Short mmCIF file of C-alpha atoms in Angstrom, two decimals:
data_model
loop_
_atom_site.label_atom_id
_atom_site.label_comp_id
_atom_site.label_asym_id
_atom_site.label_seq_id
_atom_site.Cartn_x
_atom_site.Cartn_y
_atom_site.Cartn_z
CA UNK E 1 -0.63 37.19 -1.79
CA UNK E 2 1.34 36.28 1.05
CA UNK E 3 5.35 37.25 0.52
CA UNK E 4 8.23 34.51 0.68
CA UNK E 5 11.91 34.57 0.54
CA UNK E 6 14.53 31.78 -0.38
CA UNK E 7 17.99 31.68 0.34
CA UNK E 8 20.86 28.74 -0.51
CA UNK E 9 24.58 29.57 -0.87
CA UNK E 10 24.69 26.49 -3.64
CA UNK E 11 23.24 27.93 -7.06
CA UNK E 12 21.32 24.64 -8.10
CA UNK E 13 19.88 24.76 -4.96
CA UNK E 14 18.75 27.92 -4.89
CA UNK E 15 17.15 27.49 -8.36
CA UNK E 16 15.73 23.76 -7.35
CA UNK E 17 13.74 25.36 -4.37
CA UNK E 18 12.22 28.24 -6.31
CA UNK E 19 11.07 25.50 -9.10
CA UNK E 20 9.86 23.06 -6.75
CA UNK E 21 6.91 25.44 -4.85
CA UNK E 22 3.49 25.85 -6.07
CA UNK E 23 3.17 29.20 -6.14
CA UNK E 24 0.55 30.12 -7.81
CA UNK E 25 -1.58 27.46 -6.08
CA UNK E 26 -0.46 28.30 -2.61
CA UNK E 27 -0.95 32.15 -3.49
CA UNK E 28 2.77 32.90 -2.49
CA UNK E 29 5.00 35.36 -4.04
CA UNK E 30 8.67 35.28 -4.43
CA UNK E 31 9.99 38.74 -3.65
CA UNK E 32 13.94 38.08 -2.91
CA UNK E 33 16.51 34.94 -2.96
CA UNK E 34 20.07 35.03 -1.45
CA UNK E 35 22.67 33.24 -1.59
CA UNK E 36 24.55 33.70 1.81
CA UNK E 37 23.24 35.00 5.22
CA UNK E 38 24.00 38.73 5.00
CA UNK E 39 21.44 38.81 1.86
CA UNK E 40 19.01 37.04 3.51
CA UNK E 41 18.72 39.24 6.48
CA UNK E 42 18.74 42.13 4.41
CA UNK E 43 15.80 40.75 2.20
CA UNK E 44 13.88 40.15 5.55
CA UNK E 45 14.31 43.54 6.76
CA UNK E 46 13.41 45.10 3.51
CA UNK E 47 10.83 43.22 2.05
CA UNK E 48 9.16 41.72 5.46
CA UNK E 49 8.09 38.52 3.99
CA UNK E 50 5.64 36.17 6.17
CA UNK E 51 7.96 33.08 4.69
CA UNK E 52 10.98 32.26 4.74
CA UNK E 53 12.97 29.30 3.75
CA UNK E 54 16.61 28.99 4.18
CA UNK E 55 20.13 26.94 4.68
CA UNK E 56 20.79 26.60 7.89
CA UNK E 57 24.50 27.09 6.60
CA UNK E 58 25.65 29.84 4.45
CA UNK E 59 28.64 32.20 4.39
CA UNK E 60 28.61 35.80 5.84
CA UNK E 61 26.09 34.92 8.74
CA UNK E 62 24.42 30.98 9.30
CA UNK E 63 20.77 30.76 9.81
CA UNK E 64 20.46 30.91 13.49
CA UNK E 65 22.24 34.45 13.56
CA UNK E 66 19.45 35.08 10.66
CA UNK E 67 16.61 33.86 12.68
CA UNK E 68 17.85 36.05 15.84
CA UNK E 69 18.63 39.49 14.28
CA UNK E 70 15.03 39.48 12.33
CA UNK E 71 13.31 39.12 15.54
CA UNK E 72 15.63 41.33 17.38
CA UNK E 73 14.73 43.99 14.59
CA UNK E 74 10.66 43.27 14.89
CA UNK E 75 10.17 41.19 11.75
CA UNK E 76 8.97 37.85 12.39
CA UNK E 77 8.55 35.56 9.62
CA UNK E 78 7.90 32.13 9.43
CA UNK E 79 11.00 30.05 9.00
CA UNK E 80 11.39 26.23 7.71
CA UNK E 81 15.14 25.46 7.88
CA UNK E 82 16.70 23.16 4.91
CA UNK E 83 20.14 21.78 5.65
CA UNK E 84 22.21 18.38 4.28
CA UNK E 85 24.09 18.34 7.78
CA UNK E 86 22.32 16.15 10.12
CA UNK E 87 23.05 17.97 13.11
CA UNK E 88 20.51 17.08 15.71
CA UNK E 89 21.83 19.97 18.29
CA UNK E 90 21.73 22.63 15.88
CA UNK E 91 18.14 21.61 14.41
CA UNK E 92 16.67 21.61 18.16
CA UNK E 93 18.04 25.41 18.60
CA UNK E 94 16.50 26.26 15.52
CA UNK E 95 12.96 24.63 16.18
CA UNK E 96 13.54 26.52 19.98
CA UNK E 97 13.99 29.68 18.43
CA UNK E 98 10.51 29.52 16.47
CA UNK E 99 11.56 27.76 13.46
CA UNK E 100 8.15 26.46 11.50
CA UNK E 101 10.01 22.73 10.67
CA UNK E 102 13.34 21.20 9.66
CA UNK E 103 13.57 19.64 6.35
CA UNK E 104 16.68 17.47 5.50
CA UNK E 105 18.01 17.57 2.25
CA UNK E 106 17.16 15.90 -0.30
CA UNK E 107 13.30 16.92 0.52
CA UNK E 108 10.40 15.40 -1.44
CA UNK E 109 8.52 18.51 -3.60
CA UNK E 110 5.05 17.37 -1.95
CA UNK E 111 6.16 17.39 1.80
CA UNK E 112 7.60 21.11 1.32
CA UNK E 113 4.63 22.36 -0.14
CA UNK E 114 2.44 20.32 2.21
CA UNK E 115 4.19 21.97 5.03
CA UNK E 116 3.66 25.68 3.05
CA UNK E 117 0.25 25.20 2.84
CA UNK E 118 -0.32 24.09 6.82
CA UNK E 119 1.56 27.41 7.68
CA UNK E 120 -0.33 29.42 5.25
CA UNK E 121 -3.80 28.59 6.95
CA UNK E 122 -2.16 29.53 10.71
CA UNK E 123 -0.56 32.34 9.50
CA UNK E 124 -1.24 35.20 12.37
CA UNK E 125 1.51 38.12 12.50
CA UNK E 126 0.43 38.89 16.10
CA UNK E 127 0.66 35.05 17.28
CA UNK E 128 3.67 34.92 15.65
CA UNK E 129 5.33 37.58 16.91
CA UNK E 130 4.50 36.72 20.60
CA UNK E 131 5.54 33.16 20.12
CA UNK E 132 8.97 34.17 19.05
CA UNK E 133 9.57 36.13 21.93
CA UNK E 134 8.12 32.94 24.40
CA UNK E 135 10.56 31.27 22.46
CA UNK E 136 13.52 33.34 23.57
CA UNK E 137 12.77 33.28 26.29
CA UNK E 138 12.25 29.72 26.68
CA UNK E 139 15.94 29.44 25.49
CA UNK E 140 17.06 31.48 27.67
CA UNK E 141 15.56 30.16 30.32
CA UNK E 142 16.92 26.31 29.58
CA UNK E 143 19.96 27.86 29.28
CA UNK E 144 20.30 29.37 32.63
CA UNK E 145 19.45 26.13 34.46
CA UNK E 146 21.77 24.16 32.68
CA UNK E 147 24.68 26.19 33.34
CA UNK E 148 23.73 28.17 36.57
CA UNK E 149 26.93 26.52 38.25
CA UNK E 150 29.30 28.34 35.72
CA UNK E 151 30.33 32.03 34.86
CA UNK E 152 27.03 33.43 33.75
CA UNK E 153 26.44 36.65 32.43
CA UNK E 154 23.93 38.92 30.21
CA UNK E 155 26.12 38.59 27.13
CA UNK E 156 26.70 34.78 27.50
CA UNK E 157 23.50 33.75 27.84
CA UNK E 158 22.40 36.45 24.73
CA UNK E 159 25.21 34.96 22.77
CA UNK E 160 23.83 31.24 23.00
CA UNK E 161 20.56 31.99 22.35
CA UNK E 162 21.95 34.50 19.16
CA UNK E 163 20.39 37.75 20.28
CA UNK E 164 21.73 41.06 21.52
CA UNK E 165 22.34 41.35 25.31
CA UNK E 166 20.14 44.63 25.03
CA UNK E 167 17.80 43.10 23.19
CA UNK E 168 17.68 40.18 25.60
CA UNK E 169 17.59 42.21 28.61
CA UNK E 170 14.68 44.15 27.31
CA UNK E 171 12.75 40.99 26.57
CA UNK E 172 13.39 39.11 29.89
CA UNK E 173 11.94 42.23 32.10
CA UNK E 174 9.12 42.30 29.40
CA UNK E 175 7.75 38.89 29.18
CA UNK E 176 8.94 37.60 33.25
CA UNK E 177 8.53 40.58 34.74
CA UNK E 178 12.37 40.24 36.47
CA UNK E 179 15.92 41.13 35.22
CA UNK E 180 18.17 38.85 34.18
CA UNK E 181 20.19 39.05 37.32
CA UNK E 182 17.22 38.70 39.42
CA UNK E 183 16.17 35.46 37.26
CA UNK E 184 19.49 33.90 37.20
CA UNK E 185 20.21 34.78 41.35
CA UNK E 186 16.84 32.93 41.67
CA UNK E 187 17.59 29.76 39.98
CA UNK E 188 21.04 29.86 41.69
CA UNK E 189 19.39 30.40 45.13
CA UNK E 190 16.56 27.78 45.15
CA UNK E 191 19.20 25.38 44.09
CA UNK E 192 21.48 26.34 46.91
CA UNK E 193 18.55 25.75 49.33
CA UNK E 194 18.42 22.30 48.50
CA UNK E 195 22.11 21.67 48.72
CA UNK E 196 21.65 23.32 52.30
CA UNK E 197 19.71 20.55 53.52
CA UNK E 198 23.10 18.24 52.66
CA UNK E 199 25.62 18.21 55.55
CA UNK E 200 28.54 16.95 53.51
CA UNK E 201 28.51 20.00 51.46
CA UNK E 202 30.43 23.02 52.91
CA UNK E 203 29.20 27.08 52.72
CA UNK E 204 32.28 26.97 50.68
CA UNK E 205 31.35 24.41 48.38
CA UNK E 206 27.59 25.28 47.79
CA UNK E 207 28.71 29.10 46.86
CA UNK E 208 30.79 27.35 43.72
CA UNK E 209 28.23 24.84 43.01
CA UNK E 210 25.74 27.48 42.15
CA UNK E 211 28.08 30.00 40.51
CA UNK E 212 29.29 32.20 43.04
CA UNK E 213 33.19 32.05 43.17
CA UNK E 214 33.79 34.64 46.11
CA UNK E 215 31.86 32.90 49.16
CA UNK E 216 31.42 36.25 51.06
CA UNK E 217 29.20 37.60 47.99
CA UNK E 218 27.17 34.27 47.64
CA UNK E 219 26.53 35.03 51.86
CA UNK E 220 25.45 38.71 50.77
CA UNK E 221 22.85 37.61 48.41
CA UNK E 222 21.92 34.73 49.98
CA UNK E 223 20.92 36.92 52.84
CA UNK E 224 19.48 39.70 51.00
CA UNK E 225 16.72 37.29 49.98
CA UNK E 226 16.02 35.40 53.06
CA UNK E 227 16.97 37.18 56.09
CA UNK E 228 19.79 35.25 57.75
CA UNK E 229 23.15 33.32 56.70
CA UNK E 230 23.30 30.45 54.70
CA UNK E 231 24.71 28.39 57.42
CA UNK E 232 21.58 29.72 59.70
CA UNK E 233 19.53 28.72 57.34
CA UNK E 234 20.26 25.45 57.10
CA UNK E 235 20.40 25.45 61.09
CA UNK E 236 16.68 26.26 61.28
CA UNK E 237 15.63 23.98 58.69
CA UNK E 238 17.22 21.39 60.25
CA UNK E 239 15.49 22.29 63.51
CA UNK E 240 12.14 22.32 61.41
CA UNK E 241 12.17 19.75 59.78
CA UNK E 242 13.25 17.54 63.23
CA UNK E 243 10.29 18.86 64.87
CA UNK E 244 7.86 18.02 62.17
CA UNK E 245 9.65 14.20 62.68
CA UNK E 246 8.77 14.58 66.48
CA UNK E 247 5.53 15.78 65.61
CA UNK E 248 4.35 12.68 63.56
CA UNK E 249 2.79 9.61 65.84
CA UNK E 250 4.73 7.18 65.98
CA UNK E 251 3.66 3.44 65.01
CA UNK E 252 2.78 2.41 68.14
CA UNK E 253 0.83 4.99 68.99
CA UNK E 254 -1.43 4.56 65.76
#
């Protein structure tokens, strides 16, 4: 029988969920229930269940935290978040993270165990497991090129996406084959490339648009990658790209 935990810091709730699955008929088994988030990741990491359905908020540790430390530790269950709060921001990070589906509360019986049965004929520990690191990393990822511009770090970008920065660092060189630094100095570079190509912008001012406060450093990397000085660079593509204009027939010559 496939294994299933259920967790709900309100104690009707918690009894409501258990009596609303089929068990027997979906060939689950209930091996734990908690009532806050410390339990539940406990439960995970002892029992290993392939299911898990939980509050997205409960006291001692919500259910993103959850979520991030049980994949951090290896166990990857599937996850269908309940919650009474509509929060739309906090249901996408969820659903980013590998979440199965997001049920708002109150929840109809059928459409719960409807859902338990679609993820008990996909269930697929290896699949699993690989998409919640693509997941991570996809996070991760997002996160970086939304706030490139700003003080970026390992441990910032771990802490928004709830997993250690070890853990984190680990995974990036894993599953993109680059560091963190070198991913993040990448997204900050190609951006700076474009900005190049703008003459109202200053050296100055690119440096802090793409994260570097100390304009000397941003001219170090910036180098280090292609070879010359920012303000070369944008000399010689500006050289290019008015040769390739030269180069083009003009109208009347067509």
């Amino acid at each position: 029988m496939v294994r299933a935990v259920i967790a709900d810091d309100e104690k009707r709730a918690l009894k409501n969920l258990e009596q609303l699955i089929s068990w027997e008929e979906l060939n689950l088994m209930l091996v734990g229930k908690a009532s806050n988030g410390v339990e539940l990741l406990d439960l995970i990491l002892s029992e290993k269940p392939e299911i898990v359905i939980t509050d997205i908020r409960m006291p001692g540790m919500d259910g993103l935290s959850v979520i991030a430390q049980a994949m951090e530790k290896g166990v990857y269950p599937q996850f269908i978040i309940t919650s009474a709060y509509a929060n739309f921001e906090y249901a996408r990070t969820a659903m980013q993270l590998g979440v199965k589906d997001f049920l708002p509360k109150p929840f109809r019986p059928a459409e719960l165990n409807r859902l338990l049965g679609e993820i008990m004929q996909k269930l697929d520990p290896d699949s699993v497991q690989k998409n919640a690191y693509s997941c991570i990393i996809t996070c991760a990822r997002k996160y970086i090129k939304e706030n490139f511009s700003q003080h970026l770090n390992l441990e910032t970008v771990a802490a928004a996406v709830y997993v250690s920065p070890n853990y984190l660092s680990a995974l990036f060189r894993s599953e993109t084959g680059q560091t963190f630094v070198e991913y993040l100095t990448d997204v900050r570079l190609s951006h700076a490339e474009q900005l190049l190509m703008d003459m109202k912008y200053s050296v100055e001012e690119i440096a802090m648009m793409c994260g570097y406060q100390n304009v000397g450093h941003f001219t170090q990397i910036f180098k280090k990658k292609y070879a010359m000085s920012p303000g070369k660079f944008r000399k010689n593509r500006g050289l290019q790209e008015e040769a390739e204009k030269q180069a083009l027939p003009s109208k009347n010559q067509e």
